[in-house]
Coordinates of C-alpha atoms and ligand atoms in Angstrom, one line a residue:
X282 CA -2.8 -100.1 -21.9
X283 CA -5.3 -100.9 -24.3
X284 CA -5.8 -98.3 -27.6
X285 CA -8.9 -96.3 -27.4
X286 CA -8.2 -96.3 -31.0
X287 CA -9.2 -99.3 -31.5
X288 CA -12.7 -98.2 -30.8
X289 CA -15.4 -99.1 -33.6
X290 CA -15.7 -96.4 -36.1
X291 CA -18.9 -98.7 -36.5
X292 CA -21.0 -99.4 -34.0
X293 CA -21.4 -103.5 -34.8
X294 CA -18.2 -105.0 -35.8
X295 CA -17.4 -107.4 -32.4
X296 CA -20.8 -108.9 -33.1
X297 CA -20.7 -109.1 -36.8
X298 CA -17.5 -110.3 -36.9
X299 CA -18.3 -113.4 -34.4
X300 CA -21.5 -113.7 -36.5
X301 CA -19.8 -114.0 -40.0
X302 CA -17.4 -116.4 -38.7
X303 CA -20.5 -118.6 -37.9
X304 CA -21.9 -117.9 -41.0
X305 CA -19.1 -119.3 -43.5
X306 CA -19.9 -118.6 -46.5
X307 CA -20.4 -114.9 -46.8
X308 CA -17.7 -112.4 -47.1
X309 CA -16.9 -110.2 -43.8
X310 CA -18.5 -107.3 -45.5
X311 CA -21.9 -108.4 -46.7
X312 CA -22.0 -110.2 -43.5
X313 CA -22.2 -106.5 -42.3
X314 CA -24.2 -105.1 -44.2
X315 CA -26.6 -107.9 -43.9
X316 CA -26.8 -107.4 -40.1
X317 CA -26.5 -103.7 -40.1
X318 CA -29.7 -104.3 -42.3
X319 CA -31.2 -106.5 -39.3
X320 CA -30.0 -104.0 -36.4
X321 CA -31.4 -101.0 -38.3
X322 CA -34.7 -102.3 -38.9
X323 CA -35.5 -104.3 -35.6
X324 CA -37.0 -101.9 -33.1
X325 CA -35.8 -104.3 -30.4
X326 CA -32.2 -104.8 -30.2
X327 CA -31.1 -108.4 -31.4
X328 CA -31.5 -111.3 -29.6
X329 CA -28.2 -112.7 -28.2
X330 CA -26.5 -116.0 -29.0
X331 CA -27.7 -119.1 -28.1
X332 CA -24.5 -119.2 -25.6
X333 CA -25.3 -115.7 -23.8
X334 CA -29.2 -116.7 -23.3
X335 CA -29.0 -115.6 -19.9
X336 CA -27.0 -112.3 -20.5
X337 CA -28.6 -109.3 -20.4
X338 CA -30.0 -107.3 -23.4
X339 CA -27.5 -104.2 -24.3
X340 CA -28.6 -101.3 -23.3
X341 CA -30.3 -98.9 -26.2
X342 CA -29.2 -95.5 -26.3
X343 CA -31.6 -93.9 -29.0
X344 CA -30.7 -90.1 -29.0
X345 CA -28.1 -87.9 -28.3
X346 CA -26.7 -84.5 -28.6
X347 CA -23.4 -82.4 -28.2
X348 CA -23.1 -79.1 -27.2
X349 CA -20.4 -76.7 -25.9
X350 CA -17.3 -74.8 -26.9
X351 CA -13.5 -74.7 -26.6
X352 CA -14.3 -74.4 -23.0
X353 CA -16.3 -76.7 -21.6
X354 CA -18.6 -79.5 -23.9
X355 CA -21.8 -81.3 -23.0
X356 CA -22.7 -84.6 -24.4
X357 CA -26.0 -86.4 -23.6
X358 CA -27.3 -89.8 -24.4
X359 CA -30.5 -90.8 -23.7
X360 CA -30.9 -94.4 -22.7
X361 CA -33.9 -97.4 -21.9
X362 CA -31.8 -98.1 -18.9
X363 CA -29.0 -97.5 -16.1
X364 CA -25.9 -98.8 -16.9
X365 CA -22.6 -98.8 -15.4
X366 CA -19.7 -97.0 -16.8
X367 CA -15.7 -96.6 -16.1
X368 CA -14.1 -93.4 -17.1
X369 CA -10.2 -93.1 -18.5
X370 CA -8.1 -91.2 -19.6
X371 CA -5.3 -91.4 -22.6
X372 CA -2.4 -89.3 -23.7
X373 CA -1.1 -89.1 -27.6
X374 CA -3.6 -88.1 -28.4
X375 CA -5.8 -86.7 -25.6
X376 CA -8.4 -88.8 -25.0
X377 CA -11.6 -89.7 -22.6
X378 CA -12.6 -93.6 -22.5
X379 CA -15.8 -94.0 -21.4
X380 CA -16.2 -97.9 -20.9
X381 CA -20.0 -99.5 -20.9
X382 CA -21.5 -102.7 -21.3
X383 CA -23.0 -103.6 -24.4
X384 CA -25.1 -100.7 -26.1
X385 CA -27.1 -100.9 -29.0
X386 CA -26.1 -97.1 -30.5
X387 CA -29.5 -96.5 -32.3
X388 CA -28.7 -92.9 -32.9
X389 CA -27.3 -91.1 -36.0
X390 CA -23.6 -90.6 -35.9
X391 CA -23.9 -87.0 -36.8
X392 CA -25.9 -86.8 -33.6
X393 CA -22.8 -86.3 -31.6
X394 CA -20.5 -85.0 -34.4
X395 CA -17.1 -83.7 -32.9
X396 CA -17.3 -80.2 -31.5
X397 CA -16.5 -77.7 -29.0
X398 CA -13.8 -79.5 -26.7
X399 CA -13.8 -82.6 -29.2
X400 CA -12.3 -83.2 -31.9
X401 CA -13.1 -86.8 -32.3
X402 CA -16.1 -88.6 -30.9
X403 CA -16.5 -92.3 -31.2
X404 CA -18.6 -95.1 -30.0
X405 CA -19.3 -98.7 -31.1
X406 CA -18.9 -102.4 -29.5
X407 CA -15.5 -103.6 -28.5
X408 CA -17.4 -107.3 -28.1
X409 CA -20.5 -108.7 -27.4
X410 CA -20.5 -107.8 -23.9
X411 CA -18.9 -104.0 -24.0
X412 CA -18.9 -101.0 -25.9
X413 CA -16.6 -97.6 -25.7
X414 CA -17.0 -94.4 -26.2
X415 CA -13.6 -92.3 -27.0
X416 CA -13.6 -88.5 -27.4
X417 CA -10.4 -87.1 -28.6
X418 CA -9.6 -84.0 -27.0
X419 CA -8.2 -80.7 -29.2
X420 CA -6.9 -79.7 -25.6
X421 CA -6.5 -80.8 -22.1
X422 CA -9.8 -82.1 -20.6
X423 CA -11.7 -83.5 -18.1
X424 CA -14.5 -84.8 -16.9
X425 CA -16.0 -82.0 -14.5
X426 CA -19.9 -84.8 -14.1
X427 CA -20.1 -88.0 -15.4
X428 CA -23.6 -89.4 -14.8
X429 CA -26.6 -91.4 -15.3
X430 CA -29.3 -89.3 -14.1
X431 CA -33.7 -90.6 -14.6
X432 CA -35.3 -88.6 -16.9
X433 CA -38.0 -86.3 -15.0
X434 CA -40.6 -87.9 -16.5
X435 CA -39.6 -91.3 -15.3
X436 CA -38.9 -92.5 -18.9
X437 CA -35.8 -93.7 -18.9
X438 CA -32.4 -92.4 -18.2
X439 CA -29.2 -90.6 -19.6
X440 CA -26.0 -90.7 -19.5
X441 CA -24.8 -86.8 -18.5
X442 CA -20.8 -86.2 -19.6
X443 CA -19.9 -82.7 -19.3
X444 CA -16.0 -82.1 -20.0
X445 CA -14.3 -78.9 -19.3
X446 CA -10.6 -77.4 -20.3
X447 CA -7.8 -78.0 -17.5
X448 CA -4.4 -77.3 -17.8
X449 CA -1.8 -79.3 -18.9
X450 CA -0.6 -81.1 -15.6
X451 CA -3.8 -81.7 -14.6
X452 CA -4.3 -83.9 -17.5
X453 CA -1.3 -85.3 -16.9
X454 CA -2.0 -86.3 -13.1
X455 CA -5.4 -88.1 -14.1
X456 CA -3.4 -90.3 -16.7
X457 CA -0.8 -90.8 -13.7
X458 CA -3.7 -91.7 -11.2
X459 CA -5.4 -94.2 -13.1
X460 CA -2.3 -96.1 -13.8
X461 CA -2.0 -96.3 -9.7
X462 CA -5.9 -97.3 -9.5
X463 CA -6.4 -100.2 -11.9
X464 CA -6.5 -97.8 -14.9
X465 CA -10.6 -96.6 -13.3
X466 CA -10.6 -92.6 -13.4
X467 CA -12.5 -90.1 -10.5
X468 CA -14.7 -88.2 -11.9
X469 CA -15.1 -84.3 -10.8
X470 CA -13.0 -81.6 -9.5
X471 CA -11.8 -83.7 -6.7
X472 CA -10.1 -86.3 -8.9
X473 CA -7.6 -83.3 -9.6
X474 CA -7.9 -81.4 -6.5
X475 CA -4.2 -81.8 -5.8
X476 CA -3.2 -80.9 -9.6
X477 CA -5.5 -78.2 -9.9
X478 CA -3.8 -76.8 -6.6
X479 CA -0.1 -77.2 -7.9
X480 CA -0.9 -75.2 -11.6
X481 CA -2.9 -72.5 -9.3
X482 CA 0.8 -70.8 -8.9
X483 CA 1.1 -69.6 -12.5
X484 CA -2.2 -68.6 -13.2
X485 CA -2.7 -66.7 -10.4
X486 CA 0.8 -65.2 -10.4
X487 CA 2.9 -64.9 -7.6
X488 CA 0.3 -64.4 -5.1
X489 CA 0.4 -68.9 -5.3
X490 CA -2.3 -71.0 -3.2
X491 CA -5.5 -70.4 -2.1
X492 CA -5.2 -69.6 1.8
X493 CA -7.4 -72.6 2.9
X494 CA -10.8 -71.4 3.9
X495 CA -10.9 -68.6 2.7
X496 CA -13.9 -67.0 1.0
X497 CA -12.5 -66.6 -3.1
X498 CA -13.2 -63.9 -5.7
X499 CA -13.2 -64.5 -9.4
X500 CA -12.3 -60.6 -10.8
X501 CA -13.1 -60.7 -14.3
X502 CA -11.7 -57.5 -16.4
X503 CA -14.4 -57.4 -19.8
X504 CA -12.7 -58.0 -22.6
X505 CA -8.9 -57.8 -23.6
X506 CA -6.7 -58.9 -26.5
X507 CA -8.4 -58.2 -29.9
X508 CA -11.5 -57.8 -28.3
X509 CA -11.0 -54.5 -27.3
X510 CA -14.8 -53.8 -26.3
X511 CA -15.8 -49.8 -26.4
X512 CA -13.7 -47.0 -27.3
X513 CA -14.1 -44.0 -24.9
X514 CA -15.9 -40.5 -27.2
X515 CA -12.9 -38.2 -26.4
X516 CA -10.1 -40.3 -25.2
X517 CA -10.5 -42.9 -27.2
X518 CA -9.1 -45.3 -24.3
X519 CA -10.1 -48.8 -24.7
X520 CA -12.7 -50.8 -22.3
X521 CA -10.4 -53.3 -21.9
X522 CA -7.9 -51.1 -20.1
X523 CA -10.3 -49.5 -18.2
X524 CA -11.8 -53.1 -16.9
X525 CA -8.1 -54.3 -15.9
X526 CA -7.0 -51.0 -14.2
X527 CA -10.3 -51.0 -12.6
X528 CA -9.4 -55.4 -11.7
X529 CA -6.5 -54.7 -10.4
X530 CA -7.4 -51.6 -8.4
X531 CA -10.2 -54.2 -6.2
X532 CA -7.8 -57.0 -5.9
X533 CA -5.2 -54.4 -4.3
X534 CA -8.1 -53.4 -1.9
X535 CA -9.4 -57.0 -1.2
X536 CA -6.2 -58.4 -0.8
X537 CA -6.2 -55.7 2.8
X538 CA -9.3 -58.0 3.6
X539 CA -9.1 -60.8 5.9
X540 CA -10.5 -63.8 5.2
X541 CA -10.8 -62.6 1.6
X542 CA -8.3 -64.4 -1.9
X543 CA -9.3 -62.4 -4.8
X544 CA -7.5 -63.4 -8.5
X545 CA -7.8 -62.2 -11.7
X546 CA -9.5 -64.6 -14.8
X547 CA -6.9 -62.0 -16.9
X548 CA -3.9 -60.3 -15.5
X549 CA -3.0 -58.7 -19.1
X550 CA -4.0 -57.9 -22.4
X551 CA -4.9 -61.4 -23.6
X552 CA -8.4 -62.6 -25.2
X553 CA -10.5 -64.9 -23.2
X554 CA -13.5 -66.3 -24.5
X555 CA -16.8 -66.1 -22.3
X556 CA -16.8 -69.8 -21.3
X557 CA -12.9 -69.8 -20.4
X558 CA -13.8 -66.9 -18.0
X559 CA -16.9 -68.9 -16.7
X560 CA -14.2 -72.0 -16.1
X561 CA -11.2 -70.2 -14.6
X562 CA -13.1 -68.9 -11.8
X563 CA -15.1 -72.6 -11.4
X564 CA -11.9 -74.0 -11.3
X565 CA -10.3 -71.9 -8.8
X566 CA -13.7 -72.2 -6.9
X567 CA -14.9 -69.3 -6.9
X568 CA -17.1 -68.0 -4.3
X569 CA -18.1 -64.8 -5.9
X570 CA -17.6 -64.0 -9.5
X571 CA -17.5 -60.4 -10.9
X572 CA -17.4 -59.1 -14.2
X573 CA -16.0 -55.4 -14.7
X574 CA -17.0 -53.4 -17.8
X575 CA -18.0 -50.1 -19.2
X576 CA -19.9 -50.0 -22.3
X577 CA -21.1 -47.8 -24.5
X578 CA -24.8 -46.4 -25.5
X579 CA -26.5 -45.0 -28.0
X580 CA -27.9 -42.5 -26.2
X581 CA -24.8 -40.1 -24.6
X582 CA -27.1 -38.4 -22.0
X583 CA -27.6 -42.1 -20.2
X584 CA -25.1 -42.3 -17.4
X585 CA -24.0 -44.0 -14.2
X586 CA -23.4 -47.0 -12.9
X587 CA -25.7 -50.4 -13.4
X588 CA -25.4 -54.2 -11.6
X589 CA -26.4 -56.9 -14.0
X590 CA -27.7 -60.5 -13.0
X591 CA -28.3 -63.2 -15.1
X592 CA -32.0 -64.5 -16.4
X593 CA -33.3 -65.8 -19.9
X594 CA -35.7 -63.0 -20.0
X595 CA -34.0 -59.0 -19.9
X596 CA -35.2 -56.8 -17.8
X597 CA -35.6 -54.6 -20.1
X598 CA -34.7 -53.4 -24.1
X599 CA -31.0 -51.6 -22.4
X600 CA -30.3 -54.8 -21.1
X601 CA -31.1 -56.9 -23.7
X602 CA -28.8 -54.8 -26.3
X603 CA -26.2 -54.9 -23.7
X604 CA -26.4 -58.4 -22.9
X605 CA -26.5 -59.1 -27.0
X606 CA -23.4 -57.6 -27.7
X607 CA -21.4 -58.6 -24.9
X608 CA -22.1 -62.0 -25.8
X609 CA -20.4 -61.1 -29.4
X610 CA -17.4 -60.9 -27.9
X611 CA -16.7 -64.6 -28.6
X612 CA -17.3 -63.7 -32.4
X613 CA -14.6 -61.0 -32.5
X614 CA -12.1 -63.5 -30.3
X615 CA -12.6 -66.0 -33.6
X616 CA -14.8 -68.3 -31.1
X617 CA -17.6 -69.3 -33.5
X618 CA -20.5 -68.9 -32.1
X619 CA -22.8 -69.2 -35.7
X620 CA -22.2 -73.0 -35.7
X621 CA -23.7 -73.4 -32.1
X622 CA -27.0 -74.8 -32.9
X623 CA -29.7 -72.9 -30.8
X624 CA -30.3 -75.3 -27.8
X625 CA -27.1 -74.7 -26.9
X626 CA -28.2 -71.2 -25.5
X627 CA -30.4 -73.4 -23.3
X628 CA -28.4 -75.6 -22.5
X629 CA -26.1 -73.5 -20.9
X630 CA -28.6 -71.4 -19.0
X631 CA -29.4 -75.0 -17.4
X632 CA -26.3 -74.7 -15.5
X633 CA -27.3 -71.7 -13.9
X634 CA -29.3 -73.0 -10.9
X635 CA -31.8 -71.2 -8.7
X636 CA -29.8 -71.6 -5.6
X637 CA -27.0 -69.5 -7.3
X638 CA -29.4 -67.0 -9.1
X639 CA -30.3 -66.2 -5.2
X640 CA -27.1 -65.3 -4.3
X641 CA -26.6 -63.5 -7.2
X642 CA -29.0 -61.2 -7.2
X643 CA -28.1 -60.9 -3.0
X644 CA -24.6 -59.6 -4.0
X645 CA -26.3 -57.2 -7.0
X646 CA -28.4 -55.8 -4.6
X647 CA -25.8 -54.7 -1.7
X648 CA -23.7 -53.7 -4.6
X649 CA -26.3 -51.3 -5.1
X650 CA -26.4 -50.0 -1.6
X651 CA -23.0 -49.6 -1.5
X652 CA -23.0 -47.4 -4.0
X653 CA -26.1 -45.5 -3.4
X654 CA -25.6 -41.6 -2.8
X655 CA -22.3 -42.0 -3.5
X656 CA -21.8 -43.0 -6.9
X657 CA -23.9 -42.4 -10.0
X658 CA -26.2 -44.9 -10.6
X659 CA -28.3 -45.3 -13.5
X660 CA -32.3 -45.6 -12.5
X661 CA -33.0 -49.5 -11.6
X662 CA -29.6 -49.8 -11.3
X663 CA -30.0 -53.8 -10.3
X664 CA -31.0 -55.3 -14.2
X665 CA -31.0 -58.7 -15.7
X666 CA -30.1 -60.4 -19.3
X667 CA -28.9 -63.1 -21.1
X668 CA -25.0 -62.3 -20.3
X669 CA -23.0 -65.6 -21.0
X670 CA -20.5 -64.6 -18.5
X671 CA -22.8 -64.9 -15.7
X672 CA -23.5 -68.9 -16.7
X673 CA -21.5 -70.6 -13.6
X674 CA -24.5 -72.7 -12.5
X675 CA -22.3 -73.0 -9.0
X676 CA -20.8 -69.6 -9.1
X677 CA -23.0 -66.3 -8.1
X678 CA -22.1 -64.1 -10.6
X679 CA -22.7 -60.1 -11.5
X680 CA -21.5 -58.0 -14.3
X681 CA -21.4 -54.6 -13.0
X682 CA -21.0 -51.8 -15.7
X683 CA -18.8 -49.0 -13.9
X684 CA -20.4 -45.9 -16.0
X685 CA -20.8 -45.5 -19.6
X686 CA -18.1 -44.6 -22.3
X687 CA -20.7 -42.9 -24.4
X688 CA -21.1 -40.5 -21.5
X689 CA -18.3 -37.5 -20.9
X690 CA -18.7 -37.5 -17.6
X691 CA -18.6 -41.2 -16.9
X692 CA -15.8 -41.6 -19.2
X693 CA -14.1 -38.9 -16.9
X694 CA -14.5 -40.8 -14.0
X695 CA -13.8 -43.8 -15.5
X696 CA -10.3 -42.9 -16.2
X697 CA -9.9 -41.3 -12.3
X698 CA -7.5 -43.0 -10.0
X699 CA -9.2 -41.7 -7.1
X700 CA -12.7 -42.6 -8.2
X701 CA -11.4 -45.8 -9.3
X702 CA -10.2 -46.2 -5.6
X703 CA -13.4 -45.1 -4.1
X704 CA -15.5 -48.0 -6.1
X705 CA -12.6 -50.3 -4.8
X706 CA -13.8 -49.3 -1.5
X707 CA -17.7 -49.9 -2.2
X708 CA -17.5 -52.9 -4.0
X709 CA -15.3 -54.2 -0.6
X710 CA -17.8 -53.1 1.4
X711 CA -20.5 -54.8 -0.8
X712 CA -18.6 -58.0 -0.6
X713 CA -18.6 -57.8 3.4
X714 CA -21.9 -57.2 4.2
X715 CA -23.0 -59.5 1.3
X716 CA -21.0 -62.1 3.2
X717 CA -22.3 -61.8 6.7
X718 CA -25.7 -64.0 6.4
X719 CA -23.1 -66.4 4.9
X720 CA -20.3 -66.1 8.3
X721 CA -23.3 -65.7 10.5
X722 CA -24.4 -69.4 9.1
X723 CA -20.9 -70.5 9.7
X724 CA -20.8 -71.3 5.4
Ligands
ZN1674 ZN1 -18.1 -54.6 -22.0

C-alpha cells in the first residue's frame, strides 16, 4: 500500500522535479522557486509538456474552507470543473486519501489549516497526471458525503467532504474493505453499515441491535460530566441528573411500545459535546431525536414546561438566552468553541434541512397537546432558537425543557418519581400520534 505520507507538503514537486531534470543546469530548489514563481503568477494553469499535448488541463481548485469540530469536520473546495475522485482509508496514523487527477491548488494553505476532526491536512501533485489530498485523523473517521456538487449559480463546482467520528472498528472495517475492493473506499453510512451494527452492542448497552424496522429514538439527557448545567434553588440537585433520571424514566416506558427502539446518546455521568450528541443519534439513525433539560431563569415566577425547535432566528429574547447558553456547554466540556470562525455557525445550520424542520416542529407541536391541561406549560410553550443540539439536518429534533429549576414548584416536580412517570406517559403518547401520518404512509 502506497504512503499517504508521501503526499506533497507542496503542491508542485512531481512537475518541478520532471521540469528541473530537463532543465540541467539549475539546482532542484531554484528550479522551484522559479516555477512556483510561474504557477503563482499565471492566472491560467501551465501549459503541459510537449508529450501530454493532448491531456487535459488540471483541474483549478481556487478556494477552500474547513470547518467543524471533534465531531464531525467539513471541508470544501471550490473548483472550474468536475473531477473524479477515489476515497481511502489508512491506519498508523489515521488517515483519509482522497485521490484526484491533476489539480492546480491555487488556494492559500492556511485556507484548510488542520482542525476540528484533523489534525493534518495535505494536498499537492503526486505526478503530472494526479494529485492527493490526505487528512490525518486525531480520531477514528469517516467519510459520512464525499461529493462534487454544481454551484447554484452554475459557476463551477466543489468538491463537498464532510467526515464524522466513528468508533474504533468501524475504522477498522473500512481499511479491511478496501483491501478486498482494489484499495477504492464506499463512501456514506452504508460503506460501514455492517460495522456500525456490530459496535451498536456497547454503546447501547445490553439492550444490543436495532430490532429491524423499527421506528428509533435518540434520548438525549442535557448535559453530564463537568458540565453539570443548572443547579436546583433549594435542593441544589444538578440538571444533569435530573435530565438522565428523567432519560431513563422514557426509555423504560418506550421500550413497553411496539414498534418503538429507544437508546440513550449518555447512559451516565460522562461529558458529551453538542456535535457528539448530534452524531450518536445520526449514527444509530435516528428517527426522532430528543433533548431533555431543565434550565434555570432569571426570573423565579416563570414556570412550566416549554418544546423548543430549531431556527436561525429565536422566537423570542427567553429563547435566545436559552438557546445562548446551552450552546456554552461545549466551552465548559474544554470544546473550544472561540477558535470556530463565524461561518461555521452557518455552516452547520445548512445541515438542517426544511424537510426535517417540518417534522420537527410536527413532533413539538403534539408534544404540546400531550401535555396540555395536564402539565404546566409555559405560555407559547412551542419556541424556537439557535440550539446546536437540534443540527441533525436528517434527524427531527426537539429540546424540550421539563420545568424550570429557578422555579420552587417546578423544581419540586422535577425531582417527583410519579410526575416523572406521568411525562413518560405524555411524551409516549406524543411520539404515537406524532407517528401515525408517518404508519398511515406506510414510512
Ligand atoms: Zn440545560
Amino acid at each position: 500500500m502506497e504512503d499517504g505520507r508521501r503526499a506533497l507538503p507542496y503542491h508542485r514537486k512531481g512537475w518541478v522535479l520532471r521540469q528541473s531534470g530537463i532543465g540541467g543546469r539549475w539546482s532542484r530548489r531554484s528550479a522551484s522557486l522559479f516555477w512556483f514563481l510561474v504557477a503563482a503568477l499565471l492566472t491560467v494553469p501551465e501549459r503541459a509538456p510537449a508529450a501530454d499535448e493532448d491531456r487535459e488541463p488540471p483541474v483549478l481548485a481556487y478556494a477552500a474552507r474547513i470547518a467543524g469540530d471533534r465531531a464531525r469536520t467539513r471541508i470544501v473546495i471550490d473548483l472550474d470543473r468536475k473531477p473524479t475522485f477515489e476515497v481511502r482509508y489508512l491506519e498508523r496514523p489515521d488517515r483519509i486519501v482522497v485521490d484526484l487527477p491533476a489539480f492546480t491548488f491555487a488556494f492559500a494553505a492556511d485556507d484548510l489549516k488542520a482542525r476540528g476532526l484533523f489534525k493534518d491536512v495535505r494536498f499537492g501533485a503526486v505526478d503530472a497526471r494526479s494529485a492527493r489530498i490526505v487528512l490525518t485523523t486525531e480520531r477514528p473517521a469517516q467519510l459520512a458525503l464525499a461529493e462534487v456538487q454544481a454551484d447554484e449559480g452554475g459557476k463551477g463546482f466543489r468538491l463537498v467532504l464532510d467526515a464524522e467520528m466513528v468508533k474504533r472498528e468501524v475504522f477498522d472495517d473500512l481499511v479491511k474493505r478496501q483491501a478486498w475492493s482494489g484499495g477504492k473506499a464506499a463512501v456514506g453510512a452504508e460503506a460501514s453499515e455492517a460495522a456500525v451494527a456490530a459496535a451498536r452492542g456497547d454503546r447501547l448497552g445490553t439492550s444490543g441491535a436495532v430490532p429491524g424496522g423499527a421506528f428509533v429514538i435518540a434520548i438525549d439527557a442535557g448535559h453530564g460530566g463537568i458540565d453539570n448545567g443548572a443547579i436546583a434553588s433549594e435542593t441544589k440537585t444538578p440538571e444533569k441528573d435530573i435530565t438522565l433520571a428523567f432519560a431513563k424514566a422514557l426509555q423504560r416506558r418506550l421500550a413497553r411500545e411496539p414498534g418503538i427502539f429507544a437508546f440513550l446518546t449518555r447512559e451516565g455521568d460522562e461529558f458529551l459535546s453538542l456535535s457528539e450528541r448530534v452524531t450518536i443519534a445520526r449514527q444509530h439513525h435516528a428517527n426522532l431525536f430528543v433533548s431533555l433539560h431543565a434550565d434555570k431563569l432569571r426570573q423565579d415566577n416563570i414556570r412550566g414546561a416549554t418544546v423548543y425547535t430549531i431556527s436561525d432566528k429565536a422566537s423570542d429574547r427567553m429563547a435566545a438566552e436559552l438557546a445562548e447558553r446551552e450552546n456554552l456547554a461545549d466551552t465548559i466540556g474544554g470544546v473550544d468553541l472561540a477558535s470556530e470562525p463565524a461561518e461555521v455557525t452557518d455552516i452547520l445550520l445548512d445541515f438542517t434541512r426544511r424537510e426535517t424542520q417540518a417534522f420537527s416542529v410536527a413532533m413539538a407541536e403534539s408534544v404540546v397537546s400531550s401535555f396540555e391541561g395536564q402539565v404546566a406549560l409555559i405560555n407559547n410553550p412551542h419556541r424556537f432558537a439557535g440550539f446546536r443540539v437540534l443540527q441533525a439536518h436528517d434527524v427531527p429534533s426537539i429540546l424540550l425543557e421539563l420545568g424550570f429549576l429557578s422555579n420552587k414548584e417546578d423544581e419540586k416536580v422535577l425531582l417527583d418519581e410519579s410526575w416523572r412517570e406521568k411525562i413518560a406517559e405524555l411524551l409516549t403518547a406524543a411520539i404515537r400520534r406524532y407517528r401515525e401520518p408517518v404508519l398511515a404512509n406506510g414510512g
